[in-house]
PDB file of C-alpha atoms in Angstrom:
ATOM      1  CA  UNK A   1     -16.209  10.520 -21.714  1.00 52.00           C
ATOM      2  CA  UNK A   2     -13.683  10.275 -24.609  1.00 57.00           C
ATOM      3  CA  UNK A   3     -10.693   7.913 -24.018  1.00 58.00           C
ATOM      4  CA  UNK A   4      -7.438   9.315 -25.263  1.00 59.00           C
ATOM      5  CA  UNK A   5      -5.670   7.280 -28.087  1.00 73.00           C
ATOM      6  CA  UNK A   6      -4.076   4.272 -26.480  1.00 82.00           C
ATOM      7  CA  UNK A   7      -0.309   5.055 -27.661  1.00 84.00           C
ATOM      8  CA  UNK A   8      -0.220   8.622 -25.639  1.00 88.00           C
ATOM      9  CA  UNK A   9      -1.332   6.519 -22.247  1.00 89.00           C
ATOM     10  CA  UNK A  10       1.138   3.722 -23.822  1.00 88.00           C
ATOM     11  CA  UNK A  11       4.056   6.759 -23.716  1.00 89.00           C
ATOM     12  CA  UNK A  12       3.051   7.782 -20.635  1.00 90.00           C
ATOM     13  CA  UNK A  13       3.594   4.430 -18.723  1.00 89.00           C
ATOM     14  CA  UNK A  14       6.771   3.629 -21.009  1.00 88.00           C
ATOM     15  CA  UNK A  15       8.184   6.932 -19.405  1.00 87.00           C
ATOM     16  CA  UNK A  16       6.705   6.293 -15.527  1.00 87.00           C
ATOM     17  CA  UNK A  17       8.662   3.098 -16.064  1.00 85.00           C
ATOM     18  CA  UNK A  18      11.943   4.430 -17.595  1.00 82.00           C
ATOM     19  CA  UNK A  19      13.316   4.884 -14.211  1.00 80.00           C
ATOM     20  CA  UNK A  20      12.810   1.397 -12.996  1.00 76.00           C
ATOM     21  CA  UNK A  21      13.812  -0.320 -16.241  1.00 69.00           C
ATOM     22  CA  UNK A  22      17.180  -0.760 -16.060  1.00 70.00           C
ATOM     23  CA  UNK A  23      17.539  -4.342 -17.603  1.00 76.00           C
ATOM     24  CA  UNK A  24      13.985  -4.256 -19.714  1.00 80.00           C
ATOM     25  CA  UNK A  25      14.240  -2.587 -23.152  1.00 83.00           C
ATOM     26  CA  UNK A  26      11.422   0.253 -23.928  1.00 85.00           C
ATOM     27  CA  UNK A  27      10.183  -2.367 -26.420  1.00 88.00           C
ATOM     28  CA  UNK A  28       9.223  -4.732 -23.777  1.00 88.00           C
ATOM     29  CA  UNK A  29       7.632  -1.808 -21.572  1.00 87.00           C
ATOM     30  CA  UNK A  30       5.310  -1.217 -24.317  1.00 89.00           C
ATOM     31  CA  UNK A  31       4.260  -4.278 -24.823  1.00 90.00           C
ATOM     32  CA  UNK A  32       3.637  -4.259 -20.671  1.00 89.00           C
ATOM     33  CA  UNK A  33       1.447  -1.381 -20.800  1.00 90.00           C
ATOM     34  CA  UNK A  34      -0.566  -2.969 -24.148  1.00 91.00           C
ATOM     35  CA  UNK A  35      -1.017  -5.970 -22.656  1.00 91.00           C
ATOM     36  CA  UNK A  36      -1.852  -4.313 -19.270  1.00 91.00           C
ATOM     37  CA  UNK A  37      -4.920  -2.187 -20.928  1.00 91.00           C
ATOM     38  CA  UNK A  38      -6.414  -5.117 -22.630  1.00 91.00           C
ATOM     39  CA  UNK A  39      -6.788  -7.343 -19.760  1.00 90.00           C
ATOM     40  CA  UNK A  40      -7.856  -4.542 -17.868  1.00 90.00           C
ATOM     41  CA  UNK A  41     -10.855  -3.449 -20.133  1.00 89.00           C
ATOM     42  CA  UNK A  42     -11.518  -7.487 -20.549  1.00 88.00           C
ATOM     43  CA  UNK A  43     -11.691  -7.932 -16.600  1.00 86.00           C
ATOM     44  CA  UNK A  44     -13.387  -4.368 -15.659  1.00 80.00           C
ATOM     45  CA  UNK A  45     -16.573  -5.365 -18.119  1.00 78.00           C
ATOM     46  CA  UNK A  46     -17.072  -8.043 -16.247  1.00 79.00           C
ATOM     47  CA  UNK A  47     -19.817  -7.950 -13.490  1.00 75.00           C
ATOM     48  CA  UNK A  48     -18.188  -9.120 -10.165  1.00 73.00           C
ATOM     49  CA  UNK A  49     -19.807 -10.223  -7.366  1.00 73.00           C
ATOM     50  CA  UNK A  50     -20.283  -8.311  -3.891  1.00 76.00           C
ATOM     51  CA  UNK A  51     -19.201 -10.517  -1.130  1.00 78.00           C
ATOM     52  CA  UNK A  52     -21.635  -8.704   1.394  1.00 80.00           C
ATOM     53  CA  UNK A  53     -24.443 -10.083  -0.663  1.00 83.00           C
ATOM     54  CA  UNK A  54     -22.938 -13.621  -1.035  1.00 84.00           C
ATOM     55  CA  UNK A  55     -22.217 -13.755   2.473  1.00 86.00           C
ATOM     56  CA  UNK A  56     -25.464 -12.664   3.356  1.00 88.00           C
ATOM     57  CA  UNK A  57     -27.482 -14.834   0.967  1.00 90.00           C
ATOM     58  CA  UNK A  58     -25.112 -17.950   2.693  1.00 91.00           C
ATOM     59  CA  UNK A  59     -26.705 -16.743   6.114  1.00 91.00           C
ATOM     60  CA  UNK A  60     -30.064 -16.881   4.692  1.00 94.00           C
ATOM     61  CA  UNK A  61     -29.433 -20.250   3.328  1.00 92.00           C
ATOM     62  CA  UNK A  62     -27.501 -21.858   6.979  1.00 91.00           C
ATOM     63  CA  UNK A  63     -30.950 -20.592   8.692  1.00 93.00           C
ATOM     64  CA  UNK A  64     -32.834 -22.296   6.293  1.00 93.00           C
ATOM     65  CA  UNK A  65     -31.132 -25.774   6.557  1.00 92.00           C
ATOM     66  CA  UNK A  66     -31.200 -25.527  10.359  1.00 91.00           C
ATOM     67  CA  UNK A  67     -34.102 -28.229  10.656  1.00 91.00           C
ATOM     68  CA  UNK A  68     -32.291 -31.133   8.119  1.00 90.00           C
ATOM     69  CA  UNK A  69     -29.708 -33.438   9.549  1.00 89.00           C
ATOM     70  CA  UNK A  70     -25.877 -33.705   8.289  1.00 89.00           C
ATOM     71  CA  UNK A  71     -26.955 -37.299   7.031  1.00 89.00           C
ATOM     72  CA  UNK A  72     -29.708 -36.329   4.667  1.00 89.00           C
ATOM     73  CA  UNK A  73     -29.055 -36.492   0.870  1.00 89.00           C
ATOM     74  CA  UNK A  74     -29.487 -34.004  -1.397  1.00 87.00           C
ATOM     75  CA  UNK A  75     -30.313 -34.788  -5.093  1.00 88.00           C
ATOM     76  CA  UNK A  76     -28.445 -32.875  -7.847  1.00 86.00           C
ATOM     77  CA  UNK A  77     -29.339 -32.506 -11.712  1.00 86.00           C
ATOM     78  CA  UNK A  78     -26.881 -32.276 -14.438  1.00 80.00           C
ATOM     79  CA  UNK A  79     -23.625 -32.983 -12.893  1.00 78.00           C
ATOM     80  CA  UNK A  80     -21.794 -36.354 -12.798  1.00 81.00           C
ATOM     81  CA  UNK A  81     -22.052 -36.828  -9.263  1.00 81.00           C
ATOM     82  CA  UNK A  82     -25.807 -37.488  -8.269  1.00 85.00           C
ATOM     83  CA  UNK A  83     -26.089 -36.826  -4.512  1.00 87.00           C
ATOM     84  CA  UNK A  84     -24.879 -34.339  -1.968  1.00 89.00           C
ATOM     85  CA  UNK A  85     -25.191 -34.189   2.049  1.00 91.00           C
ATOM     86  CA  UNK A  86     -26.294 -31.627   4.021  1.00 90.00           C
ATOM     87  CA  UNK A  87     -22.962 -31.759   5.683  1.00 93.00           C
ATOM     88  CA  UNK A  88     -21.157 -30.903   2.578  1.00 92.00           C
ATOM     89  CA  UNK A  89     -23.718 -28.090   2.186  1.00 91.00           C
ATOM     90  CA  UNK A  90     -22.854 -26.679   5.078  1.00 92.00           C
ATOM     91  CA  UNK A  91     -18.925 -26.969   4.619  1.00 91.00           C
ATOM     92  CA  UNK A  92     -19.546 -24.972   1.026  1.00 90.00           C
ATOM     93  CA  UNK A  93     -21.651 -22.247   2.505  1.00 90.00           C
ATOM     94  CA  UNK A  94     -19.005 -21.757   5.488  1.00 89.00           C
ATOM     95  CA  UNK A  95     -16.594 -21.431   2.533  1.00 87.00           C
ATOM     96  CA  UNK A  96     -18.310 -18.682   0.920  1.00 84.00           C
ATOM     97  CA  UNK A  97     -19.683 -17.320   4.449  1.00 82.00           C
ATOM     98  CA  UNK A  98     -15.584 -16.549   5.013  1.00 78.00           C
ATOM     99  CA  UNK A  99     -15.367 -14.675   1.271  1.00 72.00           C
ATOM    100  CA  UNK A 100     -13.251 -12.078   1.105  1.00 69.00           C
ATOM    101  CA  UNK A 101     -13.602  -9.696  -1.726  1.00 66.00           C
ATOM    102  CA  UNK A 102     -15.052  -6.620  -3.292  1.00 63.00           C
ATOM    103  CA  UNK A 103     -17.490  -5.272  -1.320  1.00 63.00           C
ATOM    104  CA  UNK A 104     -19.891  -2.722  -3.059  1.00 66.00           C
ATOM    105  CA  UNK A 105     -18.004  -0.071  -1.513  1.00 70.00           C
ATOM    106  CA  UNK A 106     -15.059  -0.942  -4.018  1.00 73.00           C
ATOM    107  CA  UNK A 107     -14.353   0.662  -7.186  1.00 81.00           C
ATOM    108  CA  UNK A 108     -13.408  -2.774  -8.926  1.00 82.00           C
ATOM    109  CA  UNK A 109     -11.913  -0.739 -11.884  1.00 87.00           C
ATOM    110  CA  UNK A 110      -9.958   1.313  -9.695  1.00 88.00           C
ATOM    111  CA  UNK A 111      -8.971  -1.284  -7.741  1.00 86.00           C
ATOM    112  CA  UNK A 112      -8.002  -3.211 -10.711  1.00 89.00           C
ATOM    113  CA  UNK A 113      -6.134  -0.590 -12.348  1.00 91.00           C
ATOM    114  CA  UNK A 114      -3.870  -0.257  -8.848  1.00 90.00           C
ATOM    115  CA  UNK A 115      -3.258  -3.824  -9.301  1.00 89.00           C
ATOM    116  CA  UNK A 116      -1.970  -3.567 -12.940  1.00 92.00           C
ATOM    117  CA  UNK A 117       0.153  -0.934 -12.234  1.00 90.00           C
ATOM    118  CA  UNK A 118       1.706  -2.867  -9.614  1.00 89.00           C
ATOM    119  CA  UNK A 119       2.295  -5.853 -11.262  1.00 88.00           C
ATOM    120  CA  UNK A 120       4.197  -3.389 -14.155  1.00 89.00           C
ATOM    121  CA  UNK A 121       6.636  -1.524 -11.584  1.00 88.00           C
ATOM    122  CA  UNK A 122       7.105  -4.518 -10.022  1.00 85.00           C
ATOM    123  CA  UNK A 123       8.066  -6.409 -13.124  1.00 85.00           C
ATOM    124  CA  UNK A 124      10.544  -3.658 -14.262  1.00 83.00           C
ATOM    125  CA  UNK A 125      12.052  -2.644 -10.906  1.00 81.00           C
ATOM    126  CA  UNK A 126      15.288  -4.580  -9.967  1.00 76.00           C
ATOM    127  CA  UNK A 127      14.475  -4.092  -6.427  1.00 73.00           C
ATOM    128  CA  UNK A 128      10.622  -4.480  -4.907  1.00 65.00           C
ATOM    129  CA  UNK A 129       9.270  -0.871  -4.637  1.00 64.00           C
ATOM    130  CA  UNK A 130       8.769   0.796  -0.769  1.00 65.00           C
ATOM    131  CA  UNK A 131       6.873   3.735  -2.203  1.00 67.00           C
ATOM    132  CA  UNK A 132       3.955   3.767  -3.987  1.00 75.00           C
ATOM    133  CA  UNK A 133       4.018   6.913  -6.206  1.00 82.00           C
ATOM    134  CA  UNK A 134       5.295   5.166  -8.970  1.00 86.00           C
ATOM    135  CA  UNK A 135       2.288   2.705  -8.936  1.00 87.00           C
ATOM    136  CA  UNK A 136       0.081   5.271  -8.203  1.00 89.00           C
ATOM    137  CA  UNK A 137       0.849   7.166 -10.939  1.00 90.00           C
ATOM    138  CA  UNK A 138       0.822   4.012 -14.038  1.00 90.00           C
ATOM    139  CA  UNK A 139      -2.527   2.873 -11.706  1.00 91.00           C
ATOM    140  CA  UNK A 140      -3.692   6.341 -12.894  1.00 91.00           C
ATOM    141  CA  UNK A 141      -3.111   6.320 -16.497  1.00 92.00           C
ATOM    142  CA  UNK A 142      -4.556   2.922 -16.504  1.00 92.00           C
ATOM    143  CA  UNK A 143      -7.624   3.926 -15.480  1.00 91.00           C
ATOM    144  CA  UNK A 144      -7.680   6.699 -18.214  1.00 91.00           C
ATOM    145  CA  UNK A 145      -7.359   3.974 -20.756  1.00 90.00           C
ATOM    146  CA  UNK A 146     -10.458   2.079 -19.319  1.00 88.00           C
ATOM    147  CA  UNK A 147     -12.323   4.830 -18.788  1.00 87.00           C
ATOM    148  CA  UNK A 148     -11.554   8.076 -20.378  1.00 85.00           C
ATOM    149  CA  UNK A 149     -11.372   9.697 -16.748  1.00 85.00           C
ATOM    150  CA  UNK A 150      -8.260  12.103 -16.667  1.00 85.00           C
ATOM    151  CA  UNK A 151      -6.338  12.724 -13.288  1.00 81.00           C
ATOM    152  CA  UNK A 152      -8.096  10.055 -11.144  1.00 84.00           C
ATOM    153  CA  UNK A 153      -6.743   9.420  -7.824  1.00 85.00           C
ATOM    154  CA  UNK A 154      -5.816   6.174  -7.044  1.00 86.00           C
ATOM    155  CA  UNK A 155      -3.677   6.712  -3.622  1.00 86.00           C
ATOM    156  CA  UNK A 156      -6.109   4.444  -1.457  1.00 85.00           C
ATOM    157  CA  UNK A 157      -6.375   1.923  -3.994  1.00 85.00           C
ATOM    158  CA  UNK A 158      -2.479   1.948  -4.478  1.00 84.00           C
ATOM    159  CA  UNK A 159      -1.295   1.803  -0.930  1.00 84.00           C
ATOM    160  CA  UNK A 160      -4.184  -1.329  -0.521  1.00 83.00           C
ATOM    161  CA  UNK A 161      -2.453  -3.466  -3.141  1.00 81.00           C
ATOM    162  CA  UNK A 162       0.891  -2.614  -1.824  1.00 77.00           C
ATOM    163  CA  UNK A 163      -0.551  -3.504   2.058  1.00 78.00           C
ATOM    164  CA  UNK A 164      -1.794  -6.463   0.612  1.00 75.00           C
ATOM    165  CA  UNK A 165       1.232  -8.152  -1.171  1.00 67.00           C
ATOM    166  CA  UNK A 166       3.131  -6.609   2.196  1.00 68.00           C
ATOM    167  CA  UNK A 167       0.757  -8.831   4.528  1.00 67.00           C
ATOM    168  CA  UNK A 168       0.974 -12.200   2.294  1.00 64.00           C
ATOM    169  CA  UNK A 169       4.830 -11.817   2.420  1.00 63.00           C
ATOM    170  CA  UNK A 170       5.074 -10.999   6.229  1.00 60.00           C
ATOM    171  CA  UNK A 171       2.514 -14.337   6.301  1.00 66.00           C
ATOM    172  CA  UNK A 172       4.912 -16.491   4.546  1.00 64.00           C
ATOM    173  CA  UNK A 173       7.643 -15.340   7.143  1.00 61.00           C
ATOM    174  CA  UNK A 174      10.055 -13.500   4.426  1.00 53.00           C
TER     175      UNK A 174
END
């Protein structure tokens, strides 16, 4: 699918964000939505990994350490430190056996995108946003820019970000 030029999407964010911008000049919202699109295309074609499969290659790995004690020593090539325990093994994989992250049920682009465009209102917005239209909508023309795809919805993928940052401030007590 053919992307549309970059400075129509660029327009289109500049005026989704006219409303908010109140002490940011239309100069600086441009140069949001550029920069916005290029780390977006430089993260989204990237290959991420699916935290099902690391957490389920971890499990593999736990059952197959079962018979070694936390005292036996691992050797390890080409790093400055030269042995490992088991113990410290174990710690790692419980690490990444607690992952969180995209699953392969996530649209990383999309989810991306939502991010972005959240990041954007939230940087031009005098007051933190309680809707999510506005970031739906940039998330939206974001995703055009990576991917050509007109009229995508991004509602889920919206209202997760904005649950998300919502949770981490309840969790800091705010």
């Amino acid at each position: 699918m053919k992307r549309p030029p970059d400075s129509d999407i660029i327009e289109q964010i500049v005026t989704a964000l006219a409303p908010l911008r109140r002490s940011k000049t239309q100069a600086q919202a441009q140069v949001g939505a550029k920069t916005a699109i290029a780390m977006l295309r430089m993260e989204a074609s990237r290959p991420f990994p699916n935290s099902d499969s690391i957490k389920k290659t971890t499990r593999k790995l736990h059952e197959a350490l079962e018979p070694f004690g936390d005292g036996q020593q691992i050797p390890l090539n080409g790093c400055d430190r030269h042995m490992m325990t088991i113990r410290e093994l174990r710690s790692a994989l419980d690490w990444f056996e607690h992952l969180e992250g995209p699953s392969s049920k996530v649209d990383v682009p999309k989810h991306l995108a939502a991010i972005q465009a959240d990041c954007l209102v939230n940087e031009f917005s005098q007051k933190p946003p309680t809707g999510g239209y506005r970031v739906r909508e940039i998330a939206g023309f974001l995703y055009e820019a990576i991917t050509g795809e007109e009229g995508a919805e991004l509602k889920r993928q919206a209202a997760a970000v904005r649950r998300s940052w919502r949770d981490l401030e309840h969790s800091r007590g705010r």
